[in-house]
Short mmCIF file of C-alpha atoms and ligand atoms in Angstrom, two decimals:
data_model
loop_
_atom_site.label_atom_id
_atom_site.label_comp_id
_atom_site.label_asym_id
_atom_site.label_seq_id
_atom_site.Cartn_x
_atom_site.Cartn_y
_atom_site.Cartn_z
CA MET A 1 -11.07 15.84 24.54
CA LYS A 2 -9.29 18.95 23.37
CA GLU A 3 -8.47 19.19 19.68
CA ILE A 4 -4.84 18.61 18.88
CA SER A 5 -2.97 19.26 15.73
CA LEU A 6 -0.36 16.94 14.36
CA GLY A 7 0.40 19.36 11.56
CA MET A 8 4.00 19.75 12.72
CA ALA A 9 4.61 16.15 13.69
CA ARG A 10 6.61 13.66 11.63
CA ALA A 11 6.26 9.95 11.10
CA VAL A 12 8.68 7.24 10.08
CA ILE A 13 7.16 4.05 8.70
CA LEU A 14 9.34 0.97 8.63
CA ALA A 15 8.83 -0.95 5.42
CA ALA A 16 12.20 -2.52 4.59
CA GLY A 17 11.49 -6.06 5.78
CA ASP A 18 11.01 -8.97 3.38
CA GLY A 19 8.42 -11.31 4.88
CA LYS A 20 9.78 -14.59 3.46
CA ARG A 21 7.01 -16.65 4.99
CA MET A 22 4.44 -14.97 2.73
CA ASN A 23 6.11 -16.77 -0.19
CA SER A 24 5.41 -13.86 -2.49
CA ALA A 25 7.17 -11.83 -5.16
CA LYS A 26 5.97 -8.81 -3.23
CA PRO A 27 7.43 -7.45 -0.01
CA LYS A 28 5.31 -8.04 3.07
CA VAL A 29 4.13 -4.46 3.48
CA LEU A 30 2.47 -4.70 0.05
CA MET A 31 0.42 -7.77 0.94
CA ASN A 32 -3.25 -6.82 0.76
CA VAL A 33 -5.81 -6.63 3.47
CA LEU A 34 -9.20 -6.01 1.86
CA PHE A 35 -7.65 -5.03 -1.46
CA GLN A 36 -5.26 -2.49 0.03
CA PRO A 37 -1.59 -3.10 0.93
CA MET A 38 -0.91 -3.19 4.66
CA LEU A 39 1.37 -0.19 4.13
CA GLY A 40 -1.60 1.69 2.64
CA TRP A 41 -3.66 1.15 5.76
CA VAL A 42 -0.81 2.50 7.87
CA LEU A 43 -0.30 5.52 5.60
CA ASP A 44 -4.06 6.23 5.70
CA SER A 45 -4.09 6.17 9.50
CA VAL A 46 -1.10 8.51 9.67
CA GLU A 47 -2.77 10.85 7.21
CA ASP A 48 -6.13 10.69 9.01
CA ALA A 49 -4.32 11.60 12.22
CA GLY A 50 -3.28 14.83 10.50
CA ILE A 51 0.38 14.16 9.71
CA LYS A 52 1.31 15.54 6.33
CA HIS A 53 2.65 13.39 3.48
CA GLU A 54 5.82 15.39 3.25
CA ASN A 55 6.43 14.69 6.93
CA THR A 56 5.86 10.96 6.57
CA ALA A 57 9.05 9.10 5.76
CA VAL A 58 9.06 5.52 4.56
CA VAL A 59 12.11 3.32 5.07
CA VAL A 60 12.40 0.87 2.18
CA GLY A 61 14.77 -2.03 1.54
CA SER A 62 13.48 -5.39 0.39
CA ASN A 63 11.85 -5.00 -3.06
CA ALA A 64 12.21 -1.26 -2.61
CA GLU A 65 11.22 -0.49 -6.20
CA GLN A 66 7.79 -2.08 -5.67
CA VAL A 67 7.22 -0.10 -2.49
CA LEU A 68 8.31 3.10 -4.21
CA ASP A 69 5.96 2.34 -7.11
CA TYR A 70 3.13 2.01 -4.66
CA LEU A 71 4.04 5.29 -2.94
CA GLU A 72 4.10 6.96 -6.34
CA LYS A 73 0.63 5.61 -7.12
CA ARG A 74 -0.65 7.23 -3.95
CA GLU A 75 0.75 10.54 -5.26
CA GLY A 76 1.89 11.34 -1.78
CA ASN A 77 5.41 12.67 -2.31
CA TYR A 78 6.58 10.79 0.76
CA PRO A 79 10.25 11.16 1.65
CA HIS A 80 11.83 7.73 1.54
CA PHE A 81 15.09 6.27 2.73
CA PHE A 82 16.91 3.08 1.89
CA GLN A 83 17.97 0.53 4.42
CA HIS A 84 20.38 -1.48 2.32
CA GLU A 85 20.99 -4.16 4.89
CA ARG A 86 18.35 -5.39 7.25
CA LYS A 87 19.94 -4.76 10.60
CA GLY A 88 16.88 -4.25 12.74
CA THR A 89 14.17 -1.73 13.47
CA GLY A 90 16.51 0.70 15.25
CA HIS A 91 18.87 0.69 12.29
CA ALA A 92 15.89 1.22 9.96
CA VAL A 93 14.73 4.34 11.81
CA LEU A 94 18.23 5.71 11.76
CA GLN A 95 18.18 5.73 7.95
CA ALA A 96 15.48 8.38 7.92
CA PHE A 97 17.70 10.67 9.92
CA THR A 98 21.09 9.96 8.39
CA GLN A 99 20.45 9.95 4.68
CA ALA A 100 19.59 13.31 3.33
CA GLU A 101 20.45 15.80 0.70
CA GLU A 102 20.99 18.61 3.13
CA SER A 103 23.57 18.31 5.83
CA ALA A 104 23.56 19.79 9.27
CA THR A 105 26.18 19.58 11.93
CA ALA A 106 26.49 16.32 13.75
CA GLN A 107 25.87 16.79 17.40
CA VAL A 108 25.63 13.20 18.44
CA LYS A 109 28.60 10.93 19.07
CA PRO A 110 27.92 7.36 18.09
CA ALA A 111 28.64 4.92 20.87
CA SER A 112 28.87 1.97 18.57
CA GLY A 113 31.13 1.86 15.56
CA LEU A 114 28.35 0.59 13.35
CA LEU A 115 25.89 3.40 13.69
CA GLN A 116 27.07 6.75 12.48
CA ILE A 117 24.74 9.69 12.65
CA LYS A 118 26.14 11.93 10.00
CA GLN A 119 23.70 14.76 10.33
CA LYS A 120 21.46 15.54 13.19
CA PHE A 121 18.69 17.28 11.32
CA PRO A 122 18.80 16.38 7.67
CA ARG A 123 16.03 17.56 5.41
CA PHE A 124 13.34 15.17 6.60
CA ALA A 125 13.77 16.16 10.21
CA ALA A 126 14.57 19.80 9.61
CA GLY A 127 12.14 22.58 10.26
CA GLY A 128 10.84 21.18 13.51
CA SER A 129 11.04 22.98 16.79
CA PRO A 130 13.31 21.62 19.54
CA ASP A 131 10.38 19.72 21.03
CA ASP A 132 9.56 18.21 17.64
CA ASP A 133 7.96 14.78 17.87
CA VAL A 134 8.18 11.78 15.62
CA LEU A 135 5.85 8.83 15.35
CA VAL A 136 7.47 5.53 14.39
CA LEU A 137 5.25 2.77 13.02
CA CYS A 138 5.59 -0.65 11.43
CA GLY A 139 4.37 -0.87 7.84
CA ASP A 140 3.04 -4.37 8.53
CA ALA A 141 0.48 -3.53 11.24
CA PRO A 142 -2.62 -2.39 9.30
CA PHE A 143 -4.95 -2.04 12.27
CA MET A 144 -3.15 0.91 13.84
CA ASN A 145 -5.71 3.70 13.64
CA SER A 146 -5.68 7.47 13.66
CA GLN A 147 -7.55 7.75 16.97
CA THR A 148 -4.93 5.69 18.77
CA ILE A 149 -2.16 7.74 17.17
CA LYS A 150 -3.79 10.99 18.30
CA ASP A 151 -4.68 9.80 21.80
CA ALA A 152 -1.15 8.50 22.32
CA TYR A 153 0.21 11.86 21.16
CA ILE A 154 -1.97 13.73 23.67
CA GLN A 155 -0.61 11.55 26.43
CA HIS A 156 2.95 11.89 25.14
CA LYS A 157 2.68 15.69 25.28
CA LYS A 158 0.79 15.79 28.56
CA ASP A 159 3.39 13.65 30.31
CA ASP A 160 6.24 15.36 28.46
CA ASN A 161 7.71 11.95 27.58
CA ASP A 162 10.82 11.22 25.58
CA ILE A 163 9.14 8.02 24.38
CA THR A 164 5.52 6.89 24.56
CA VAL A 165 5.08 3.27 23.55
CA ILE A 166 1.68 2.27 22.20
CA THR A 167 0.84 -1.03 23.87
CA ALA A 168 -2.02 -3.49 24.02
CA LYS A 169 -3.06 -6.39 26.22
CA VAL A 170 -2.82 -9.62 24.22
CA GLU A 171 -3.39 -13.12 25.53
CA PRO A 172 -1.33 -15.13 24.63
CA ALA A 173 1.34 -12.55 23.91
CA GLY A 174 2.86 -14.56 21.04
CA ASN A 175 5.93 -13.10 19.32
CA TYR A 176 5.37 -9.54 20.40
CA GLY A 177 7.85 -7.59 22.49
CA ARG A 178 6.90 -7.61 26.17
CA ILE A 179 6.35 -4.41 28.16
CA LYS A 180 8.41 -4.69 31.31
CA ARG A 181 7.35 -2.46 34.21
CA ASP A 182 8.74 -1.67 37.61
CA LYS A 183 6.88 -3.77 40.16
CA ASN A 184 6.43 -0.90 42.58
CA SER A 185 6.02 2.20 40.46
CA ASN A 186 4.55 0.39 37.43
CA ARG A 187 6.75 2.58 35.25
CA LEU A 188 8.09 1.29 31.97
CA ILE A 189 11.56 -0.17 32.37
CA SER A 190 12.16 -1.73 28.98
CA ILE A 191 10.73 -3.72 26.08
CA VAL A 192 11.95 -7.30 25.88
CA GLU A 193 11.76 -9.11 22.55
CA MET A 194 10.14 -12.53 22.73
CA LYS A 195 13.37 -14.29 21.71
CA ASP A 196 15.21 -12.59 24.56
CA CYS A 197 12.56 -13.15 27.24
CA SER A 198 13.13 -15.03 30.49
CA PRO A 199 10.39 -17.55 31.33
CA ALA A 200 8.83 -14.97 33.68
CA GLU A 201 8.93 -12.23 31.03
CA LEU A 202 7.24 -14.53 28.54
CA LEU A 203 4.16 -14.48 30.76
CA ILE A 204 3.73 -10.71 30.46
CA ASN A 205 0.63 -10.04 28.39
CA GLU A 206 1.12 -6.36 27.71
CA VAL A 207 2.89 -6.08 24.37
CA ASN A 208 4.56 -3.53 22.16
CA SER A 209 2.48 -2.54 19.12
CA GLY A 210 5.62 -1.43 17.29
CA ALA A 211 4.32 2.15 17.26
CA TYR A 212 5.83 4.89 19.39
CA TRP A 213 5.91 8.62 19.83
CA PHE A 214 9.41 10.03 20.41
CA LYS A 215 10.75 13.43 21.12
CA THR A 216 12.88 13.59 17.98
CA GLU A 217 15.91 14.98 19.71
CA ARG A 218 15.87 12.24 22.32
CA LEU A 219 15.35 9.53 19.71
CA LEU A 220 18.42 10.81 17.90
CA TRP A 221 20.33 10.75 21.16
CA ALA A 222 19.35 7.13 21.81
CA LEU A 223 19.68 5.58 18.34
CA PRO A 224 23.50 5.61 18.10
CA GLN A 225 23.76 3.94 21.45
CA LEU A 226 21.86 0.84 20.41
CA GLN A 227 23.77 -2.43 20.61
CA ASN A 228 23.09 -5.61 18.68
CA ASN A 229 24.13 -8.05 21.37
CA ASN A 230 20.81 -9.87 21.44
CA LYS A 231 19.45 -13.18 20.08
CA SER A 232 18.74 -11.74 16.64
CA GLY A 233 21.95 -9.74 16.34
CA GLU A 234 19.84 -6.72 15.33
CA PHE A 235 19.72 -3.12 16.45
CA TYR A 236 16.34 -3.10 18.14
CA LEU A 237 14.39 0.13 18.20
CA THR A 238 12.72 -1.27 21.30
CA ASP A 239 15.94 -0.81 23.26
CA THR A 240 15.43 2.95 23.10
CA ALA A 241 12.74 2.44 25.76
CA GLN A 242 15.35 1.44 28.28
CA LEU A 243 17.76 4.18 27.20
CA LEU A 244 15.01 6.77 27.62
CA ASN A 245 13.32 5.20 30.62
CA GLN A 246 13.70 8.28 32.78
CA LYS A 247 10.99 9.88 30.70
CA ALA A 248 9.25 6.90 29.18
CA GLY A 249 5.54 6.18 29.17
CA THR A 250 2.98 3.97 27.52
CA TYR A 251 -0.38 4.45 25.93
CA THR A 252 -2.54 1.35 26.05
CA ALA A 253 -4.96 1.09 23.16
CA ASP A 254 -8.59 0.19 23.92
CA ASP A 255 -8.71 -2.30 21.10
CA SER A 256 -5.87 -4.82 21.07
CA VAL A 257 -6.25 -5.46 17.31
CA ILE A 258 -3.96 -2.49 16.71
CA VAL A 259 -0.95 -4.76 17.27
CA LEU A 260 -1.94 -7.37 14.72
CA GLY A 261 0.26 -8.14 11.78
CA ALA A 262 0.65 -11.13 9.49
CA ASN A 263 3.68 -13.27 8.80
CA ASP A 264 2.08 -15.79 6.45
CA ARG A 265 -1.00 -16.23 4.29
CA ARG A 266 -3.00 -17.86 7.07
CA GLN A 267 -2.52 -14.86 9.31
CA LEU A 268 -3.23 -12.58 6.37
CA ARG A 269 -6.57 -14.31 5.92
CA GLU A 270 -7.34 -13.75 9.60
CA LEU A 271 -6.54 -10.06 9.21
CA ASN A 272 -8.83 -9.88 6.20
CA GLU A 273 -11.67 -11.43 8.16
CA LEU A 274 -11.15 -9.20 11.16
CA MET A 275 -11.00 -6.15 8.95
CA ALA A 276 -14.14 -7.24 7.09
CA ASP A 277 -15.97 -7.49 10.42
CA LYS A 278 -14.79 -4.03 11.43
CA ILE A 279 -16.09 -2.63 8.17
CA TYR A 280 -19.45 -4.41 8.49
CA ASP A 281 -19.74 -2.87 11.91
CA ARG A 282 -19.30 0.63 10.56
CA HIS A 283 -21.98 0.03 7.93
CA TYR A 284 -24.41 -1.47 10.47
CA SER A 285 -24.08 1.73 12.49
CA GLU A 286 -24.77 3.70 9.34
CA GLY A 287 -28.03 1.83 8.77
CA VAL A 288 -26.92 -0.68 6.14
CA ASP A 289 -28.08 -4.31 6.15
CA ILE A 290 -25.64 -7.02 5.18
CA ILE A 291 -27.26 -10.43 5.16
CA GLY A 292 -25.87 -13.89 4.69
CA HIS A 293 -22.24 -14.62 3.94
CA ASN A 294 -19.34 -13.81 1.65
CA VAL A 295 -19.74 -10.09 1.50
CA ILE A 296 -16.48 -8.17 1.21
CA ILE A 297 -16.55 -4.40 1.35
CA GLY A 298 -13.45 -2.31 0.79
CA LYS A 299 -12.31 0.41 3.11
CA ASP A 300 -13.24 3.44 1.02
CA VAL A 301 -16.73 2.25 0.12
CA LYS A 302 -19.58 4.47 1.28
CA ILE A 303 -23.09 3.11 1.61
CA ALA A 304 -26.14 5.12 2.63
CA ARG A 305 -28.76 3.82 5.01
CA ASP A 306 -31.51 1.36 4.20
CA THR A 307 -29.45 -0.27 1.50
CA LEU A 308 -29.32 -4.04 1.59
CA ILE A 309 -26.23 -6.01 0.62
CA MET A 310 -26.93 -9.63 -0.29
CA PRO A 311 -24.58 -12.65 -0.18
CA ASN A 312 -21.56 -13.27 -2.44
CA THR A 313 -20.98 -9.63 -3.13
CA ILE A 314 -17.73 -7.69 -3.38
CA ILE A 315 -17.77 -3.90 -3.30
CA LYS A 316 -14.45 -2.13 -3.61
CA GLY A 317 -12.53 0.92 -4.78
CA LYS A 318 -14.00 4.37 -4.35
CA THR A 319 -17.56 3.15 -4.64
CA SER A 320 -20.48 5.04 -3.16
CA ILE A 321 -23.97 3.64 -2.94
CA GLY A 322 -27.07 5.68 -2.13
CA SER A 323 -29.96 4.71 0.10
CA GLY A 324 -32.63 2.15 -0.58
CA CYS A 325 -30.55 -0.01 -2.94
CA VAL A 326 -30.45 -3.78 -3.10
CA ILE A 327 -26.99 -4.94 -4.12
CA GLY A 328 -26.43 -8.63 -4.82
CA PRO A 329 -26.59 -11.50 -4.59
CA ASP A 330 -23.48 -12.42 -6.62
CA THR A 331 -22.43 -8.92 -7.49
CA TYR A 332 -19.01 -7.30 -7.97
CA ILE A 333 -18.70 -3.53 -7.92
CA ASP A 334 -15.44 -1.64 -8.32
CA ASN A 335 -15.17 2.16 -8.28
CA CYS A 336 -18.77 2.99 -9.09
CA THR A 337 -21.09 5.79 -8.11
CA ILE A 338 -24.50 4.34 -7.47
CA HIS A 339 -27.41 6.60 -6.64
CA GLU A 340 -30.65 5.69 -4.81
CA ASN A 341 -33.05 2.76 -5.04
CA VAL A 342 -30.87 0.87 -7.47
CA VAL A 343 -31.26 -2.90 -7.77
CA LEU A 344 -28.24 -4.88 -8.97
CA ASN A 345 -28.59 -8.65 -9.05
CA SER A 346 -25.64 -10.69 -10.35
CA VAL A 347 -24.01 -7.64 -11.85
CA GLN A 348 -20.34 -6.89 -12.44
CA ALA A 349 -19.80 -3.15 -12.62
CA PHE A 350 -16.58 -1.18 -12.98
CA ASP A 351 -15.78 2.57 -13.01
CA SER A 352 -19.32 3.55 -13.89
CA THR A 353 -22.20 5.70 -12.69
CA ILE A 354 -25.64 4.28 -12.05
CA GLU A 355 -28.45 6.71 -11.35
CA ASN A 356 -31.66 6.42 -9.32
CA ASN A 357 -34.04 3.50 -9.80
CA VAL A 358 -31.88 1.59 -12.26
CA LYS A 359 -32.57 -2.15 -12.26
CA ALA A 360 -29.94 -4.48 -13.67
CA GLY A 361 -29.49 -8.20 -13.73
CA PRO A 362 -29.16 -11.02 -13.62
CA PHE A 363 -25.85 -11.62 -15.42
CA VAL A 364 -24.99 -8.11 -16.48
CA HIS A 365 -21.55 -6.64 -17.17
CA ILE A 366 -21.19 -2.88 -16.85
CA ARG A 367 -17.73 -1.93 -18.04
CA PRO A 368 -15.74 1.26 -17.40
CA GLY A 369 -17.01 4.61 -18.58
CA THR A 370 -20.69 3.75 -18.51
CA VAL A 371 -23.44 6.04 -17.25
CA LEU A 372 -26.86 4.53 -16.72
CA ARG A 373 -29.34 7.38 -16.31
CA LYS A 374 -32.41 7.25 -14.10
CA GLY A 375 -34.71 4.29 -14.44
CA VAL A 376 -32.66 2.34 -16.99
CA LYS A 377 -33.63 -1.34 -17.09
CA ILE A 378 -31.10 -3.99 -18.00
CA GLY A 379 -31.94 -7.65 -18.19
CA ASP A 380 -30.00 -10.86 -18.51
CA PHE A 381 -26.78 -11.30 -20.52
CA VAL A 382 -26.27 -7.67 -21.36
CA GLU A 383 -22.90 -5.93 -21.58
CA VAL A 384 -22.53 -2.15 -21.67
CA LYS A 385 -19.17 -0.48 -22.17
CA ASN A 386 -18.14 3.17 -22.22
CA SER A 387 -21.66 4.30 -23.06
CA GLN A 388 -24.30 6.73 -21.91
CA ILE A 389 -27.70 5.13 -21.62
CA GLY A 390 -30.52 7.69 -21.34
CA GLU A 391 -33.29 7.87 -18.79
CA GLY A 392 -35.84 5.08 -18.91
CA THR A 393 -34.09 3.13 -21.66
CA SER A 394 -34.49 -0.63 -21.65
CA LEU A 395 -31.94 -3.26 -22.64
CA ALA A 396 -33.80 -6.35 -21.72
CA HIS A 397 -31.89 -9.34 -23.08
CA LEU A 398 -28.71 -10.59 -24.74
CA THR A 399 -27.34 -7.28 -25.92
CA TYR A 400 -23.94 -5.59 -26.29
CA ILE A 401 -23.75 -1.80 -26.29
CA GLY A 402 -20.24 -0.35 -26.57
CA ASP A 403 -19.03 3.21 -27.17
CA SER A 404 -22.56 4.49 -27.59
CA ASP A 405 -24.66 7.51 -26.70
CA VAL A 406 -28.20 6.34 -26.27
CA GLY A 407 -31.12 8.71 -25.66
CA LYS A 408 -34.11 8.49 -23.36
CA LYS A 409 -36.76 5.76 -23.47
CA VAL A 410 -35.04 3.78 -26.17
CA ASN A 411 -36.17 0.17 -26.41
CA PHE A 412 -33.71 -2.48 -27.45
CA GLY A 413 -35.15 -5.79 -28.53
CA CYS A 414 -33.41 -9.05 -27.75
CA GLY A 415 -29.94 -9.60 -29.13
CA CYS A 416 -28.86 -6.15 -30.32
CA VAL A 417 -25.21 -5.49 -30.96
CA THR A 418 -23.17 -2.37 -31.60
CA ALA A 419 -20.26 -3.27 -33.84
CA ASN A 420 -17.95 -0.65 -32.40
CA TYR A 421 -14.62 -2.08 -33.54
CA ASP A 422 -13.50 -2.67 -37.10
CA GLY A 423 -10.20 -4.27 -36.24
CA LEU A 424 -8.38 -0.96 -36.25
CA GLY A 425 -10.40 1.69 -34.45
CA LYS A 426 -13.32 2.07 -32.09
CA TYR A 427 -16.32 4.12 -33.24
CA ARG A 428 -19.42 5.50 -31.56
CA THR A 429 -23.06 4.73 -32.11
CA VAL A 430 -25.57 7.48 -31.42
CA ILE A 431 -29.24 6.68 -30.85
CA GLY A 432 -31.90 9.39 -30.39
CA ASP A 433 -34.68 9.50 -27.79
CA ASN A 434 -37.56 7.08 -28.07
CA ALA A 435 -35.97 4.99 -30.82
CA PHE A 436 -37.03 1.36 -31.16
CA ILE A 437 -34.18 -0.99 -31.97
CA GLY A 438 -35.65 -4.24 -33.23
CA CYS A 439 -34.44 -7.67 -32.14
CA ASN A 440 -31.09 -8.72 -33.54
CA THR A 441 -30.19 -5.34 -34.91
CA ASN A 442 -26.50 -4.86 -35.67
CA LEU A 443 -25.43 -1.23 -35.50
CA ILE A 444 -22.21 -0.81 -37.47
CA ALA A 445 -20.40 2.17 -35.96
CA PRO A 446 -19.90 4.99 -36.63
CA VAL A 447 -23.63 5.27 -37.14
CA GLU A 448 -26.56 7.38 -35.94
CA VAL A 449 -30.14 6.31 -35.43
CA GLY A 450 -32.51 9.29 -35.14
CA ALA A 451 -35.10 10.00 -32.47
CA ASN A 452 -38.42 8.13 -32.77
CA SER A 453 -37.01 5.92 -35.50
CA THR A 454 -37.28 2.14 -35.72
CA THR A 455 -34.90 -0.51 -36.96
CA ALA A 456 -36.53 -3.67 -38.18
CA ALA A 457 -35.62 -6.91 -36.46
CA GLY A 458 -32.59 -8.57 -37.94
CA SER A 459 -31.30 -5.45 -39.70
CA THR A 460 -27.66 -4.57 -40.03
CA ILE A 461 -27.60 -0.79 -39.89
CA THR A 462 -24.66 0.70 -41.78
CA LYS A 463 -26.10 4.08 -42.72
CA ASN A 464 -27.53 6.84 -40.54
CA VAL A 465 -31.27 6.58 -39.93
CA PRO A 466 -33.16 9.90 -39.95
CA ASP A 467 -35.52 10.88 -37.13
CA GLY A 468 -38.85 9.08 -37.22
CA ALA A 469 -37.85 6.67 -40.04
CA LEU A 470 -38.03 2.91 -40.32
CA ALA A 471 -34.82 1.20 -41.39
CA ILE A 472 -35.09 -2.32 -42.79
CA GLU A 473 -32.10 -4.20 -44.03
CA ARG A 474 -33.08 -7.78 -44.89
CA GLY A 475 -33.05 -10.13 -47.85
CA GLN A 476 -36.44 -10.48 -49.58
CA MET A 477 -38.44 -13.22 -47.92
CA ASN A 478 -39.57 -16.01 -50.32
CA ILE A 479 -42.24 -18.65 -49.77
CA LYS A 480 -41.91 -22.01 -51.60
CA GLU A 481 -45.37 -23.57 -51.52
CA ASN A 482 -45.67 -27.38 -51.08
CA TRP A 483 -42.04 -27.62 -50.20
CA TYR A 484 -42.54 -30.56 -47.92
CA LYS A 485 -44.38 -32.61 -50.47
CA ASN A 486 -41.94 -31.88 -53.31
CA ASN A 487 -38.82 -32.29 -51.34
CA LEU A 488 -36.80 -35.20 -52.76
CA ARG A 489 -35.46 -36.28 -49.41
CA VAL A 490 -38.92 -36.42 -47.90
CA ARG A 491 -40.23 -38.39 -50.90
CA LYS A 492 -37.47 -41.01 -50.61
CA ALA A 493 -38.20 -41.47 -46.95
CA GLU A 494 -41.91 -41.96 -47.62
CA GLU A 495 -41.07 -44.53 -50.35
CA LYS A 496 -39.00 -46.51 -47.89
CA LYS A 497 -41.93 -46.69 -45.52
CA GLY A 498 -44.06 -47.99 -48.45
CA ASN A 499 -46.36 -45.01 -48.49
CA ALA A 500 -45.64 -43.92 -52.01
C1 LIG B 1 8.62 -5.54 16.25
C2 LIG B 1 9.06 -5.12 17.66
C3 LIG B 1 8.21 -5.86 18.68
C4 LIG B 1 6.76 -5.55 18.44
C5 LIG B 1 6.36 -5.89 17.01
C6 LIG B 1 4.98 -5.39 16.74
C7 LIG B 1 11.44 -4.68 17.44
C8 LIG B 1 12.80 -5.16 17.72
N1 LIG B 1 10.46 -5.46 17.82
O1 LIG B 1 8.88 -6.93 16.16
O2 LIG B 1 8.57 -5.46 20.00
O3 LIG B 1 5.96 -6.28 19.38
O4 LIG B 1 7.24 -5.24 16.08
O5 LIG B 1 4.59 -5.76 15.44
O6 LIG B 1 11.28 -3.61 16.91
N2 LIG B 1 11.88 -3.52 9.48
C9 LIG B 1 12.72 -2.78 8.71
N3 LIG B 1 14.06 -3.02 8.78
C10 LIG B 1 14.59 -3.94 9.60
C11 LIG B 1 13.72 -4.71 10.39
C12 LIG B 1 12.37 -4.47 10.32
O7 LIG B 1 12.28 -1.92 7.96
O8 LIG B 1 15.81 -4.09 9.62
C13 LIG B 1 10.44 -3.24 9.40
C14 LIG B 1 9.62 -4.41 8.88
O9 LIG B 1 9.42 -4.27 7.48
C15 LIG B 1 8.32 -4.26 9.63
C16 LIG B 1 8.71 -3.56 10.92
O10 LIG B 1 9.97 -2.99 10.70
O11 LIG B 1 7.41 -3.44 8.92
C17 LIG B 1 8.77 -4.52 12.10
O12 LIG B 1 9.76 -5.48 11.84
P1 LIG B 1 9.55 -7.00 12.21
O13 LIG B 1 10.75 -7.76 11.84
O14 LIG B 1 8.25 -7.49 11.70
O15 LIG B 1 9.53 -6.88 13.81
P2 LIG B 1 8.78 -7.80 14.80
O16 LIG B 1 9.55 -9.02 15.01
O17 LIG B 1 7.38 -7.92 14.40
CA1 LIG B 2 6.08 -7.67 12.56
#
């Protein structure tokens, strides 16, 4: 297939709906599928197709401030437009072309009193050539993918269409708009919304995905002519198909999941499961094993081949995992860089880097800002926070290391603690290479323990320890001989038994 560029194309994403049936404080487009809002999936697909952020307009309405917050988080600089009243998908699209800072001359006469196109090419639409194209998508259909967008565009250009509707075959066709074709020519006549279908139309199983390519000029010609004399009393974008049916076409997606959306939490769960399966499939192809159940892998996670993911494991954020690792069971990883041959068993790890051959678990918490260098060994009930742990260092049991810089081949005995917080500030602990930190050592930060030095078990280290030294901080040990025999309580007890 020849390479196409969508560098000049524009997109309008409809995200003004409320989604009452989700029963959420969030608008529907911000409901998550695999940890990412549905709107995010759509924006990613548009971006992957090659459409620039500044050419991707988002129409917001219900809970607009939340949607705008999300757009800001993505740092996309997306143009956005308000639809103050929810009057239908056609009305929503119109907002992107009528609200703008820059005005141009109106060239379109509205047919209905309600829709007024004030400017033909406001800022968002300006700069395009006369055959400029615009992609319109629903913000609540997360399975729409960049390949479908591009393939539909190729067809749209090849056939020189005014509108190309992206369709799919779905059985049963549910609530989706039905694609009505001419019996003889098979050409697209119109899209009929489920509510407005005749019994015969209800049986049509080709449906509207809610995504379309339009010649921008023709879309702007059609929009003001929309009427709301239908069952919902809304200005349907779908009616543009009939208005433009002289040069209308369809692109039928190979995979019908592209149409899927969710109206309630049950459907959202189904989307999550479908998406999880799609992601497994990608990893299987890339040579990753996922065994057993309850593995959830986020969209942006990268895993190299011959890594094994075990049950009850969640991997999310911008995590990358090298080859030959065993991750899980019972492991949660968010935003980590994990190198090769790493073994993590019952580990929770966040915003950290884990180098080759590290072994951690079970029951380990690796908190943000941690770097575990090559070959670090971490055993049960250990927490590491915002610390560098040098190559080959071992933290075998029951230990907390926070805000520390630990050298190579350091050995921590059981139960060591860095006291990094004094109630006011956080301080660092520095430990040199090859140091031996005895069991139950408390390191009161800020403090430094030199290379090759030893802290005696049970010591509370408050002063710096020079290289190669032994630091002991303990009360003098006393032995009381014959304590048992002389102990008053013991004597009384013996008397009672008649042994005295
Ligand atoms: C729409 C299509 C239908 C298609 C389906 C695919 C219309 C009339 N119908 O139906 O043919 O099969 O999508 O999912 O277009 N929105 C606004 N403002 C509005 C109304 C909707 O921004 O005034 C947004 C919603 O937030 C949503 C999208 O547009 O992201 C689709 O709206 P929705 O009400 O879900 O339309 P459907 O009934 O699903
Ligand atoms: Ca919908």
